[in-house]
């Protein structure tokens, strides 16, 4: 068990979290601004987050976190597929759970909280997907 844990948690985790802070500033800032100021929908705002953050994430995680120097369109495709699947799962699960938990609250509160919960779910799923699928050795 300890051997499996060691393989799952290694030096890539703190680098991934640092890249995540940068992605959060870029993507999350855009998401909440688009939702609250431009009045984009929940889905469009959260999608914009992951398009912008995904571009930043691809290059920083490829070269800094997972230290992969090779280039292939297959790697780009795996990364994009991972981002899409993680986004759909995380935000698809977060919204109904938060709507249920915060029923009776205003929609804008429910959806802002759902976006925060979706971000947390996405982070965990995305790390696993990038490490073991998109940028696998």
Tab-separated table of C-alpha atoms in Angstrom:
chain	number	residue	atom	x	y	z
A	1	UNK	CA	0.000	0.000	0.000
A	2	UNK	CA	2.776	2.446	0.921
A	3	UNK	CA	4.483	1.693	-2.411
A	4	UNK	CA	1.314	2.629	-4.326
A	5	UNK	CA	0.915	5.812	-2.255
A	6	UNK	CA	4.514	6.772	-2.947
A	7	UNK	CA	3.952	6.371	-6.671
A	8	UNK	CA	0.780	8.474	-6.552
A	9	UNK	CA	2.218	11.264	-4.409
A	10	UNK	CA	5.642	12.430	-5.558
A	11	UNK	CA	7.490	15.610	-6.536
A	12	UNK	CA	4.968	16.318	-9.297
A	13	UNK	CA	2.237	17.133	-6.760
A	14	UNK	CA	3.677	20.433	-5.427
A	15	UNK	CA	4.620	21.535	-8.962
A	16	UNK	CA	1.109	20.670	-10.176
A	17	UNK	CA	-0.385	22.718	-7.316
A	18	UNK	CA	1.842	25.703	-8.160
A	19	UNK	CA	0.739	25.539	-11.792
A	20	UNK	CA	-2.820	25.240	-10.476
A	21	UNK	CA	-2.468	28.552	-8.651
A	22	UNK	CA	-1.448	30.227	-11.885
A	23	UNK	CA	-4.291	28.509	-13.767
A	24	UNK	CA	-6.728	29.579	-11.077
A	25	UNK	CA	-5.731	33.208	-11.383
A	26	UNK	CA	-6.155	33.110	-15.159
A	27	UNK	CA	-9.109	30.783	-15.701
A	28	UNK	CA	-11.103	31.268	-12.524
A	29	UNK	CA	-10.780	35.010	-12.748
A	30	UNK	CA	-12.208	34.858	-16.253
A	31	UNK	CA	-14.983	32.449	-15.195
A	32	UNK	CA	-16.308	34.563	-12.331
A	33	UNK	CA	-15.987	37.805	-14.283
A	34	UNK	CA	-17.837	36.341	-17.260
A	35	UNK	CA	-20.561	34.848	-15.050
A	36	UNK	CA	-21.088	37.786	-12.703
A	37	UNK	CA	-20.273	40.801	-14.882
A	38	UNK	CA	-20.911	39.657	-18.460
A	39	UNK	CA	-23.841	37.435	-17.373
A	40	UNK	CA	-22.659	34.406	-19.306
A	41	UNK	CA	-24.300	31.106	-18.339
A	42	UNK	CA	-22.895	28.622	-15.822
A	43	UNK	CA	-21.721	26.289	-18.586
A	44	UNK	CA	-20.195	28.961	-20.859
A	45	UNK	CA	-18.397	30.658	-17.965
A	46	UNK	CA	-16.953	27.428	-16.617
A	47	UNK	CA	-15.988	26.319	-20.151
A	48	UNK	CA	-14.113	29.599	-20.719
A	49	UNK	CA	-12.219	28.897	-17.489
A	50	UNK	CA	-10.972	25.585	-18.813
A	51	UNK	CA	-10.181	26.770	-22.314
A	52	UNK	CA	-7.993	29.606	-20.999
A	53	UNK	CA	-6.635	27.653	-18.053
A	54	UNK	CA	-6.144	24.594	-20.258
A	55	UNK	CA	-3.807	26.424	-22.593
A	56	UNK	CA	-1.713	27.698	-19.685
A	57	UNK	CA	-1.891	24.309	-17.980
A	58	UNK	CA	-0.765	22.336	-21.029
A	59	UNK	CA	2.506	24.177	-21.411
A	60	UNK	CA	3.330	24.589	-17.718
A	61	UNK	CA	2.440	21.022	-16.762
A	62	UNK	CA	4.091	19.501	-19.821
A	63	UNK	CA	7.419	21.254	-19.361
A	64	UNK	CA	7.502	22.172	-15.645
A	65	UNK	CA	5.377	19.665	-13.699
A	66	UNK	CA	5.841	16.425	-15.627
A	67	UNK	CA	9.004	17.472	-17.510
A	68	UNK	CA	8.044	16.017	-20.853
A	69	UNK	CA	10.100	17.447	-23.711
A	70	UNK	CA	8.750	15.328	-26.545
A	71	UNK	CA	6.004	16.732	-28.740
A	72	UNK	CA	3.134	14.861	-30.385
A	73	UNK	CA	-0.360	15.634	-31.506
A	74	UNK	CA	-1.420	12.511	-29.609
A	75	UNK	CA	-0.267	14.146	-26.386
A	76	UNK	CA	-2.218	17.303	-27.232
A	77	UNK	CA	-5.297	15.180	-28.000
A	78	UNK	CA	-4.959	13.202	-24.735
A	79	UNK	CA	-4.593	16.456	-22.791
A	80	UNK	CA	-7.658	18.012	-24.445
A	81	UNK	CA	-9.704	14.833	-23.899
A	82	UNK	CA	-8.636	14.738	-20.246
A	83	UNK	CA	-9.612	18.386	-19.699
A	84	UNK	CA	-13.001	17.865	-21.383
A	85	UNK	CA	-13.836	14.685	-19.445
A	86	UNK	CA	-12.693	16.137	-16.106
A	87	UNK	CA	-14.662	19.360	-16.729
A	88	UNK	CA	-17.855	17.502	-17.661
A	89	UNK	CA	-17.574	15.134	-14.688
A	90	UNK	CA	-16.619	17.767	-12.118
A	91	UNK	CA	-19.124	20.433	-13.112
A	92	UNK	CA	-21.789	17.891	-14.020
A	93	UNK	CA	-21.578	16.445	-10.509
A	94	UNK	CA	-21.105	19.745	-8.681
A	95	UNK	CA	-24.138	21.569	-10.000
A	96	UNK	CA	-26.883	19.100	-9.028
A	97	UNK	CA	-25.245	18.400	-5.654
A	98	UNK	CA	-24.971	22.089	-4.782
A	99	UNK	CA	-28.459	22.888	-6.122
A	100	UNK	CA	-29.800	20.171	-3.829
A	101	UNK	CA	-27.684	21.268	-0.843
A	102	UNK	CA	-28.531	24.949	-1.279
A	103	UNK	CA	-32.123	24.583	-2.415
A	104	UNK	CA	-34.097	27.664	-1.572
A	105	UNK	CA	-31.109	29.976	-2.112
A	106	UNK	CA	-30.825	32.385	-5.006
A	107	UNK	CA	-29.655	30.842	-8.289
A	108	UNK	CA	-26.563	33.047	-8.519
A	109	UNK	CA	-25.441	31.828	-5.065
A	110	UNK	CA	-26.075	28.190	-5.983
A	111	UNK	CA	-24.177	28.484	-9.267
A	112	UNK	CA	-21.218	30.378	-7.787
A	113	UNK	CA	-20.871	27.716	-5.086
A	114	UNK	CA	-21.298	24.975	-7.703
A	115	UNK	CA	-18.453	26.504	-9.715
A	116	UNK	CA	-16.224	26.466	-6.609
A	117	UNK	CA	-17.090	22.836	-5.859
A	118	UNK	CA	-16.573	21.966	-9.539
A	119	UNK	CA	-13.108	23.530	-9.405
A	120	UNK	CA	-12.133	21.324	-6.470
A	121	UNK	CA	-13.414	18.146	-8.101
A	122	UNK	CA	-11.772	19.116	-11.377
A	123	UNK	CA	-8.376	19.632	-9.741
A	124	UNK	CA	-8.238	16.124	-8.302
A	125	UNK	CA	-9.523	14.449	-11.458
A	126	UNK	CA	-7.279	16.533	-13.702
A	127	UNK	CA	-4.102	15.702	-11.777
A	128	UNK	CA	-4.765	11.997	-12.116
A	129	UNK	CA	-5.672	12.331	-15.782
A	130	UNK	CA	-2.637	14.414	-16.682
A	131	UNK	CA	-0.215	12.276	-14.731
A	132	UNK	CA	-1.431	8.861	-15.816
A	133	UNK	CA	-3.014	9.609	-19.188
A	134	UNK	CA	-2.041	12.863	-20.913
A	135	UNK	CA	1.632	13.022	-19.882
A	136	UNK	CA	2.258	9.403	-18.978
A	137	UNK	CA	5.788	8.112	-19.343
